[in-house]
Amino acid sequence: MSTSFKVLISLCCVAILLASCSRKKNTFLNRNFHALGTKYNILYNGNIALEKGRATVDDAATDNFWALLPVERMQVTEDIFLPGQSKNQDFERAEEKAIKAVQKHGMNIKGKEHNPQIDEAYLLLGQARYFDQRFIPALEAFNYILYKYPASDKINTAKVWREKTNIRLENNELAIKNLKRLLDQEELEDQDMADATSMLAQAYINIKAKDSALTQLAVAAEFTKKNKEKARFNYIIGQLYNEFGEKDSANIAFDKVIDMHRKIPRPYYINAHLAKSFNFDSETGNLEEFLEYLTDLEEDRENRPFLDKIYYRIAEFHREHQRDSMAIAYYNKSLRTNLGDKELQAKDYETLGNMNFDKAQYKAAGAYYDSTMTNMKLNSKPYRVIKRKRENLDDVIFYEDVAQSNDSILQLVNFSEAERLAYFKTYTEELKVKAEAERERAEAEARRAANVGQKQALNKAGTKAMRADPTGKITPKAGGQKSDFYFYNQTTVAYGKNEFVQIWGNRELKDNWRLSDTKIRAIKTSDSLDIAGNSDEDERFDPNFYIAKIPTDETVIDSIAKERNYAYYQLGVIYKEKFKEYELAQGRLERLLQNNPEERLVLPSKYNLYKIYMELGLSNKADSMKNEIIGNYPDSRYAQILLNPNSDLAQDENSPERIYENLFQKFGEQHYQEVVTEADEFISKFEGDPLVPKFEILKASANGRLNGFEAYREGVNFIALTYPNSEEGKKAKEILENVIPILAKKEFVSNDDAKHFNVLYPFSNDEKEEIPEFIKALNESVSKIRYFDLTTSIDFYDANMTFVVVHGLKSYEGASGFAEILKDSEDDKQSIERNYYSISSPNYEIIQRHKNLNEYLESQ
């Protein structure tokens, strides 16, 4: 063949190739050229990127097997991205490939697409956007396929994906309608059928029609070709049957998952076993075989990543059969092996808290509930339930600590000198043994760490020498060994720090730190004995050091005893009212009466004991206590209740509730002096009643209105210190921290900065009878003013003065001018001739709060 002929043939081939690249001519060659390029180049790479991104999404998703699983394993995040940004680079690449396929190989001629691969490009585009969690753009891509390519072989797949997107957008009813129509009208391929029915099930679950979801999931599990999906659908079926209480049907579904064993990811297999085990019937099942079954799960080496859940299940089994010590051991093992399952940690801690709560070990229960809340979603319903339960324990923990510590101090006070010396000798000997053991352990650890450091340094030096001398002869070099100085070894330093804290406590870095008074006190009473007080090394082991700290002042001892007695009373009431722990309440109140309490606590304690005896069925004790109350306190409210149990005295005029209501009404009527006087009387009368803090805060508020800011601050501070664990005490503490600093400001503001002004008409106590007639005339005058929205009020100022106030004026000059207009009215009946003060609303609040009217007048 001649050279010229070869060149001619080559040119013809190039011409044909160039002609086939045209996207504007609908020829066989053009269509197939672009279709092949789209399928085997661009879409091939795009689908690879899509699958890679899906694998990433699948790996990132964390299934919560404690709750109903979603049908599709994809964790939706709430991260916000700017337009054009992507959560995943693989999906971005897949989207770019899909767009490139449309732009470079689309053959849209006269409104009709002739490249049969373009519909798949749009499907890839929608899927990439869907998994990238950009659901609106994804919906646009799927809708475009349905609009432009109704004859596509991917039309049913596009319809399914459109409804998946609608479900993500919470258009569940629309998705159900469209999917049901698709299933009725079309004959779907197996995987499309599985996708359609599974997403229909998800939509039913979302609208709480879970019974309808069961049928669809069963169809999906039958038609799917993917083992992971089959396992997931069957597991969800089991979960739904459990919700309906049909354990046998649930176990059949879980067995289908278990039978797949190594064909599916291990989490499905293990959680199916565990879910099935929770359906075990202890009454009819063989307990030994079931425990052996759980033990086999525990001992299987392949199950090590799931030991936290297995231990939890074994713990539940032991707890159900009253083997509390075994249960506690396994709950703790579950916590130690937990790999980040916060819900499981919350379950472990909550159960341990409940077990301690049931044993009335409330301090330990409170600690467990604290740990529970750290592993729960903030402000969720379960979180709020635990938080409320934990807050109810605050009072118990506080008063138990006070009672225990003060009892210890009073016990030491009552010891003889010989008993004190013997007690603290034993105590200091134990301290010496512990200190010596800790010292030896720290020294041994330091030696071990130093040896390790030396070996590492020698090895390092040897390695350097070998590198320096290729012959292999090691030549020691001066300074080449790593220093074994104490502070260069982190392990030794850590142990040293730990030993220091155990001996000295947490000390600030400052001069004379050994004499610091910052160490934590063992007793919470301010004037109580400080057993763990500050001491040097010699004092710590000297019994006389501790003996010298035992209080001897009778005033201090009486204060400790009163605080202890009040704690016992509060514990008795709390155990009785909040927790219905009548035996614990009985013990605390009986112990209180043995301790010669203040008279104010005696009668309420006896009445509460009477109620407790009735609850416990101790009729003889109840009758004896009843007779004692009636005989010794015949005029008391409690005696009247016992004599007339059906008279509903709790609602009579003498009940604390009704008295408080009447007093609150007087507060609203500005009878502040009466409120303060009567509140004092009732606080003494109802001492120990839960309503007393309410009387205190009402008294503080009335005192503030009567005498000003300082009186209010003192009252609030008293409530915060005296009733720290009541709701009123906590509110008072919040007021002290957040409100009082704002209210303390008494500097007057400039009139230029104010927007509302008032006119004040002062009335002394001698003129109070004139107020009704005056305000009647004032209201008549004000009602004729159309250009301002004016109102009037009668405001208490102090014990000697009351203001009649006109509100709603817009400037200082306007307020003064308004008062002058009323004074100069031509109608004598409408004339308001009385001294007045113009004042802005902010400054009026200040003079009412601080009672500093004279200061304001001098500043004007």
mmCIF file of C-alpha atoms in Angstrom, residues 7-22 25 29-30:
data_model
loop_
_atom_site.group_PDB
_atom_site.id
_atom_site.type_symbol
_atom_site.label_atom_id
_atom_site.label_comp_id
_atom_site.label_asym_id
_atom_site.label_seq_id
_atom_site.Cartn_x
_atom_site.Cartn_y
_atom_site.Cartn_z
ATOM 1 C CA VAL A 7 -2.308 9.267 4.512
ATOM 2 C CA LEU A 8 -5.634 9.522 2.719
ATOM 3 C CA ILE A 9 -7.171 6.790 4.850
ATOM 4 C CA SER A 10 -5.895 8.464 8.021
ATOM 5 C CA LEU A 11 -7.367 11.790 6.978
ATOM 6 C CA CYS A 12 -10.740 10.173 6.276
ATOM 7 C CA CYS A 13 -10.759 8.518 9.728
ATOM 8 C CA VAL A 14 -9.923 11.816 11.384
ATOM 9 C CA ALA A 15 -12.692 13.537 9.409
ATOM 10 C CA ILE A 16 -15.217 10.867 10.416
ATOM 11 C CA LEU A 17 -14.101 11.125 14.048
ATOM 12 C CA LEU A 18 -14.404 14.902 14.046
ATOM 13 C CA ALA A 19 -17.830 14.659 12.427
ATOM 14 C CA SER A 20 -18.996 12.214 15.078
ATOM 15 C CA CYS A 21 -18.112 14.662 17.887
ATOM 16 C CA SER A 22 -20.934 16.945 16.867
ATOM 17 C CA LYS A 25 -26.542 16.148 14.502
ATOM 18 C CA LEU A 29 -22.478 7.524 14.880
ATOM 19 C CA ASN A 30 -22.961 10.681 16.943
#
